[in-house]
CSV table of C-alpha atoms in Angstrom, one decimal:
chain,number,residue,atom,x,y,z
A,1,ALA,CA,-69.0,88.4,42.3
A,2,ALA,CA,-71.6,91.0,42.3
A,3,LEU,CA,-74.2,88.4,43.5
A,4,GLY,CA,-72.3,87.3,46.6
A,5,THR,CA,-72.3,83.7,47.7
A,6,LEU,CA,-74.6,81.5,45.9
A,7,LEU,CA,-76.5,78.1,47.1
A,8,LEU,CA,-76.9,75.9,44.0
A,9,PHE,CA,-79.3,72.9,44.6
A,10,ASP,CA,-81.8,70.7,42.5
A,11,PRO,CA,-85.1,70.9,43.8
A,12,THR,CA,-85.6,67.6,41.8
A,13,ASP,CA,-83.4,65.8,44.0
A,14,GLU,CA,-85.3,64.1,46.8
A,15,ARG,CA,-82.7,62.5,48.9
A,16,GLY,CA,-79.6,64.4,48.7
A,17,ALA,CA,-78.7,67.3,51.3
A,18,VAL,CA,-79.3,70.9,49.8
A,19,GLY,CA,-76.3,72.4,48.4
A,20,GLU,CA,-75.2,68.9,47.4
A,21,LEU,CA,-75.5,68.6,43.7
A,22,PRO,CA,-76.0,65.2,41.8
A,23,LEU,CA,-72.6,64.0,40.6
A,24,HIS,CA,-73.7,64.3,37.0
A,25,GLN,CA,-74.5,67.7,37.3
A,26,GLN,CA,-71.3,68.7,38.9
A,27,GLY,CA,-69.0,70.6,36.5
A,28,SER,CA,-71.8,71.1,34.0
A,29,PHE,CA,-73.1,74.5,32.9
A,30,ALA,CA,-75.9,76.3,34.4
A,31,LEU,CA,-77.9,79.4,33.4
A,32,LEU,CA,-77.7,82.0,35.7
A,33,GLN,CA,-80.8,84.1,34.9
A,34,VAL,CA,-79.8,87.6,35.9
A,35,GLY,CA,-80.0,90.4,33.3
A,36,GLY,CA,-79.4,89.0,30.1
A,37,GLY,CA,-78.5,85.5,31.5
A,38,THR,CA,-75.1,83.8,31.5
A,39,LEU,CA,-73.8,80.2,31.2
A,40,GLU,CA,-71.8,79.3,34.5
A,41,ARG,CA,-69.7,76.4,35.4
A,42,VAL,CA,-71.3,74.5,38.3
A,43,PRO,CA,-68.5,73.5,40.8
A,44,THR,CA,-67.3,70.1,41.1
A,45,ALA,CA,-66.9,69.2,45.0
A,46,PRO,CA,-63.6,67.3,46.0
A,47,PRO,CA,-63.8,63.3,45.7
A,48,ALA,CA,-63.5,62.9,49.4
A,49,THR,CA,-67.0,64.7,50.1
A,50,SER,CA,-68.7,61.9,48.1
A,51,ALA,CA,-66.9,59.0,49.7
A,52,MET,CA,-67.4,55.5,51.0
A,53,ASP,CA,-65.3,54.1,54.0
A,54,ARG,CA,-65.6,50.2,54.1
A,55,THR,CA,-64.6,48.1,56.9
A,56,VAL,CA,-64.2,44.2,56.1
A,57,SER,CA,-63.6,41.7,59.0
A,58,THR,CA,-63.2,38.2,58.3
A,59,TRP,CA,-62.8,35.0,60.4
A,60,LEU,CA,-61.3,31.9,58.9
A,61,GLU,CA,-61.5,28.3,59.9
A,62,PRO,CA,-58.8,25.5,59.3
A,63,SER,CA,-61.1,24.1,56.6
A,64,GLY,CA,-61.1,27.2,54.7
A,65,ALA,CA,-64.5,28.4,55.8
A,66,MET,CA,-65.0,32.0,56.5
A,67,LYS,CA,-67.5,34.3,58.2
A,68,ALA,CA,-67.5,37.9,57.6
A,69,THR,CA,-68.8,41.5,58.5
A,70,VAL,CA,-68.7,44.4,56.1
A,71,VAL,CA,-69.7,47.9,57.3
A,72,GLU,CA,-70.0,50.5,54.5
A,73,ARG,CA,-70.2,54.0,55.8
A,74,SER,CA,-70.9,56.4,52.8
A,75,THR,CA,-71.2,60.2,53.0
A,76,GLY,CA,-72.4,63.0,50.6
A,77,ARG,CA,-73.5,61.9,47.1
A,78,ALA,CA,-72.3,58.2,47.8
A,79,ALA,CA,-75.0,58.4,50.7
A,80,ALA,CA,-77.6,59.7,48.7
A,81,GLU,CA,-77.3,57.1,46.0
A,82,ALA,CA,-77.4,54.3,48.7
A,83,ARG,CA,-80.4,55.8,50.3
A,84,THR,CA,-82.0,56.4,46.6
A,85,ARG,CA,-81.3,52.6,45.9
A,86,ALA,CA,-82.8,51.3,49.1
A,87,ALA,CA,-85.8,53.5,48.8
A,88,LEU,CA,-86.7,52.4,45.2
A,89,MET,CA,-86.4,48.6,46.2
A,90,ASN,CA,-88.7,46.6,47.8
A,91,ALA,CA,-87.2,44.3,50.7
A,92,ALA,CA,-87.1,41.3,48.5
A,93,ASP,CA,-85.3,43.2,45.7
A,94,LEU,CA,-82.9,44.8,48.0
A,95,ARG,CA,-82.0,41.5,49.4
A,96,ARG,CA,-81.4,39.9,46.0
A,97,TYR,CA,-79.4,43.0,45.0
A,98,LEU,CA,-77.0,42.5,48.3
A,99,GLU,CA,-77.0,38.9,47.7
A,100,GLN,CA,-75.4,39.3,44.3
A,101,ARG,CA,-72.9,41.8,45.8
A,102,VAL,CA,-71.9,39.4,48.6
A,103,ALA,CA,-71.5,36.8,46.1
A,104,THR,CA,-68.8,39.0,44.4
A,105,LEU,CA,-66.8,39.2,47.3
A,106,ALA,CA,-65.5,35.6,47.7
A,107,PRO,CA,-66.0,32.1,46.3
A,108,GLY,CA,-69.2,30.7,47.8
A,109,ALA,CA,-70.2,33.6,49.8
A,110,SER,CA,-73.8,33.9,50.9
A,111,LEU,CA,-75.6,36.8,52.6
A,112,VAL,CA,-76.5,35.9,56.2
A,113,ARG,CA,-78.4,39.2,57.4
A,114,TYR,CA,-78.0,43.0,56.4
A,115,GLU,CA,-79.0,46.1,58.3
A,116,PRO,CA,-79.3,49.7,56.7
A,117,VAL,CA,-79.1,53.0,58.9
A,118,ASP,CA,-79.8,56.3,57.2
A,119,ASP,CA,-78.8,59.7,58.6
A,120,VAL,CA,-80.4,62.3,56.5
A,121,PRO,CA,-79.5,65.3,58.3
A,122,GLY,CA,-75.7,64.1,58.8
A,123,SER,CA,-75.8,63.1,54.7
A,124,ARG,CA,-74.7,59.7,56.0
A,125,PHE,CA,-75.9,56.1,55.0
A,126,THR,CA,-74.5,53.1,56.8
A,127,LEU,CA,-74.9,49.5,55.6
A,128,ARG,CA,-73.9,46.5,57.5
A,129,LEU,CA,-73.6,43.2,55.9
A,130,GLU,CA,-72.8,39.5,57.5
A,131,ALA,CA,-71.9,36.7,55.1
A,132,THR,CA,-70.6,33.4,55.2
A,133,SER,CA,-68.4,31.2,52.7
A,134,SER,CA,-67.5,27.4,53.1
A,135,ARG,CA,-64.6,27.7,50.6
A,136,TYR,CA,-63.0,31.1,51.1
A,137,GLY,CA,-59.5,29.7,51.9
A,138,GLN,CA,-58.2,27.1,49.5
A,139,VAL,CA,-56.2,24.4,51.3
A,140,MET,CA,-53.2,22.8,49.3
A,141,GLN,CA,-50.9,19.9,50.1
A,142,GLY,CA,-52.6,19.8,53.7
A,143,HIS,CA,-50.4,22.2,55.2
A,144,LEU,CA,-50.7,25.7,52.9
A,145,MET,CA,-53.7,27.9,52.6
A,146,ILE,CA,-54.3,30.5,49.8
A,147,VAL,CA,-56.6,33.3,50.7
A,148,ARG,CA,-57.7,36.1,48.3
A,149,PRO,CA,-59.0,39.4,50.0
A,150,PRO,CA,-62.8,39.9,49.2
A,151,ALA,CA,-63.0,41.6,46.1
A,152,SER,CA,-64.7,44.7,47.4
A,153,VAL,CA,-62.6,47.0,45.5
A,154,GLY,CA,-64.0,45.3,42.5
A,155,LEU,CA,-67.5,46.8,43.2
A,156,ASP,CA,-66.0,50.3,43.0
A,157,ALA,CA,-63.6,49.5,39.9
A,158,PRO,CA,-65.9,48.7,36.9
A,159,ALA,CA,-65.1,45.5,34.6
A,160,LEU,CA,-64.9,46.7,31.0
A,161,ALA,CA,-65.0,44.5,28.0
A,162,LYS,CA,-62.2,44.0,25.7
A,163,GLY,CA,-62.8,45.5,22.4
A,164,THR,CA,-62.9,48.7,20.7
A,165,ARG,CA,-65.5,51.4,21.3
A,166,LYS,CA,-67.2,54.0,18.9
A,167,ASN,CA,-68.5,56.2,21.8
A,168,ALA,CA,-66.9,57.8,24.9
A,169,VAL,CA,-67.1,56.2,28.4
A,170,GLU,CA,-68.4,58.6,31.0
A,171,LEU,CA,-66.9,58.1,34.4
A,172,GLU,CA,-68.4,59.5,37.6
A,173,THR,CA,-66.3,60.2,40.7
A,174,SER,CA,-65.9,57.8,43.3
A,175,PHE,CA,-63.7,57.6,46.3
A,176,SER,CA,-63.5,54.8,48.6
A,177,THR,CA,-61.1,53.7,51.6
A,178,GLU,CA,-61.1,50.3,53.3
A,179,THR,CA,-59.7,48.6,56.1
A,180,LEU,CA,-59.5,44.6,55.8
A,181,THR,CA,-58.9,42.4,58.7
A,182,ILE,CA,-58.3,38.9,58.1
A,183,THR,CA,-58.3,36.6,61.5
A,184,LEU,CA,-56.1,33.5,60.7
A,185,PRO,CA,-57.4,30.0,61.6
A,186,HIS,CA,-56.3,28.2,64.5
A,187,GLY,CA,-52.7,26.5,63.9
A,188,PHE,CA,-51.9,28.8,60.9
A,189,ALA,CA,-49.5,31.6,60.5
A,190,VAL,CA,-48.6,34.0,57.5
A,191,ASP,CA,-46.2,32.6,55.0
A,192,GLU,CA,-46.3,35.3,52.1
A,193,LEU,CA,-48.3,38.8,51.9
A,194,PRO,CA,-48.5,40.9,48.7
A,195,PRO,CA,-46.2,43.6,48.5
A,196,PRO,CA,-47.5,47.1,48.9
A,197,ASN,CA,-49.0,48.6,45.5
A,198,THR,CA,-49.5,51.9,44.3
A,199,THR,CA,-51.4,52.0,40.5
A,200,GLU,CA,-52.0,55.4,39.2
A,201,GLY,CA,-53.5,56.3,35.9
A,202,ALA,CA,-55.0,59.1,34.0
A,203,TYR,CA,-58.4,58.4,35.2
A,204,GLY,CA,-57.9,57.3,39.1
A,205,ARG,CA,-55.4,55.9,41.7
A,206,PHE,CA,-55.4,52.8,43.8
A,207,VAL,CA,-53.0,52.4,46.9
A,208,MET,CA,-52.8,49.2,49.1
A,209,SER,CA,-50.7,48.1,52.0
A,210,MET,CA,-50.8,45.0,53.9
A,211,GLU,CA,-49.3,43.8,57.2
A,212,ARG,CA,-49.2,41.4,60.2
A,213,GLY,CA,-51.2,42.8,63.4
A,214,ALA,CA,-50.0,42.4,66.8
A,215,ALA,CA,-52.1,39.3,67.2
A,216,GLY,CA,-51.1,37.5,64.1
A,217,GLU,CA,-54.0,38.9,61.9
A,218,VAL,CA,-53.6,40.3,58.5
A,219,ILE,CA,-54.5,43.9,58.0
A,220,SER,CA,-54.8,45.6,54.6
A,221,ARG,CA,-55.5,49.1,53.9
A,222,ARG,CA,-56.8,50.1,50.6
A,223,GLU,CA,-57.9,53.5,48.8
A,224,PHE,CA,-59.2,53.9,45.4
A,225,GLU,CA,-60.2,57.0,43.5
A,226,LEU,CA,-61.7,57.2,40.2
A,227,ARG,CA,-62.2,60.7,38.7
A,228,ARG,CA,-65.1,62.1,36.6
A,229,ALA,CA,-64.1,62.2,33.1
A,230,LEU,CA,-65.3,61.5,29.5
A,231,VAL,CA,-63.0,58.8,28.2
A,232,PRO,CA,-62.5,59.2,24.2
A,233,PRO,CA,-62.5,55.7,22.5
A,234,SER,CA,-58.8,56.2,21.7
A,235,GLU,CA,-58.1,56.0,25.6
A,236,TYR,CA,-60.5,53.1,26.4
A,237,GLU,CA,-57.8,50.5,26.4
A,238,ALA,CA,-55.9,52.3,28.7
A,239,LEU,CA,-58.8,52.8,31.2
A,240,ARG,CA,-59.6,49.1,30.9
A,241,THR,CA,-55.9,48.1,31.7
A,242,PHE,CA,-56.0,50.6,34.7
A,243,LEU,CA,-59.2,49.1,36.3
A,244,ASP,CA,-57.9,45.4,35.4
A,245,GLN,CA,-54.5,46.2,37.3
A,246,VAL,CA,-56.7,47.7,40.2
A,247,ARG,CA,-58.7,44.5,40.7
A,248,SER,CA,-55.8,42.3,40.2
A,249,ALA,CA,-53.7,44.1,42.8
A,250,ALA,CA,-56.6,44.1,45.3
A,251,THR,CA,-57.2,40.4,45.3
A,252,ALA,CA,-53.7,39.5,45.3
A,253,PRO,CA,-53.4,36.1,47.5
A,254,VAL,CA,-52.1,35.7,51.1
A,255,VAL,CA,-50.2,32.4,51.9
A,256,LEU,CA,-50.7,30.8,55.2
A,257,VAL,CA,-48.9,28.0,56.4
A,258,LYS,CA,-49.8,25.5,59.3
A,259,ARG,CA,-47.5,25.6,62.1
């Protein structure tokens, strides 16, 4: 209190905003070199200050083929990490990385084009992706189509292997919101939607809702928060189960019927 307001920053952090500490430094101890020197706890920023907002728009064909546009708007440390990744990769490596990401979104998905937009003064980074898949919707019995929402939340919820651990798992804070719109193929209507879902554990929270839009489209809203923690081996199975439940709920199928 005697020193007034302090501005904490990492002078080696080349791509983050001043006063915006890397996630792994938040909550740690810093040596305040005043007088004899004291160890002080570094503040931890709220999850929403380092967040990603994702918009996924998909258009379906009667054959089950799909084209999609994904727009990811990152802020704070999430923007700094995306900026760093883009800066450290050449064009070929960045495209390869994005192709691998797109391939996890839906069966047979492939990257068409991408466009990164960096706003350093505003501490924002936007990435726009366009993708296609020839077998996104699974046609059954000639009149039903099973559609699983793109597994984009799976990008935020890491998959953990079964088994026991000897060492703790370190989680970094992440917070993502997502709006997904599925435009139905001509001649199809919604037959069944997944129910609303709230999954909460000691280390995070997932909320999802899904509804029919005014034009017959399917609109899903999802929110996922992972809290920073050092998870002991004794809690590993609980963490793994929580993340598995999140991915399962996020990809619960939508059933369409041919009219």
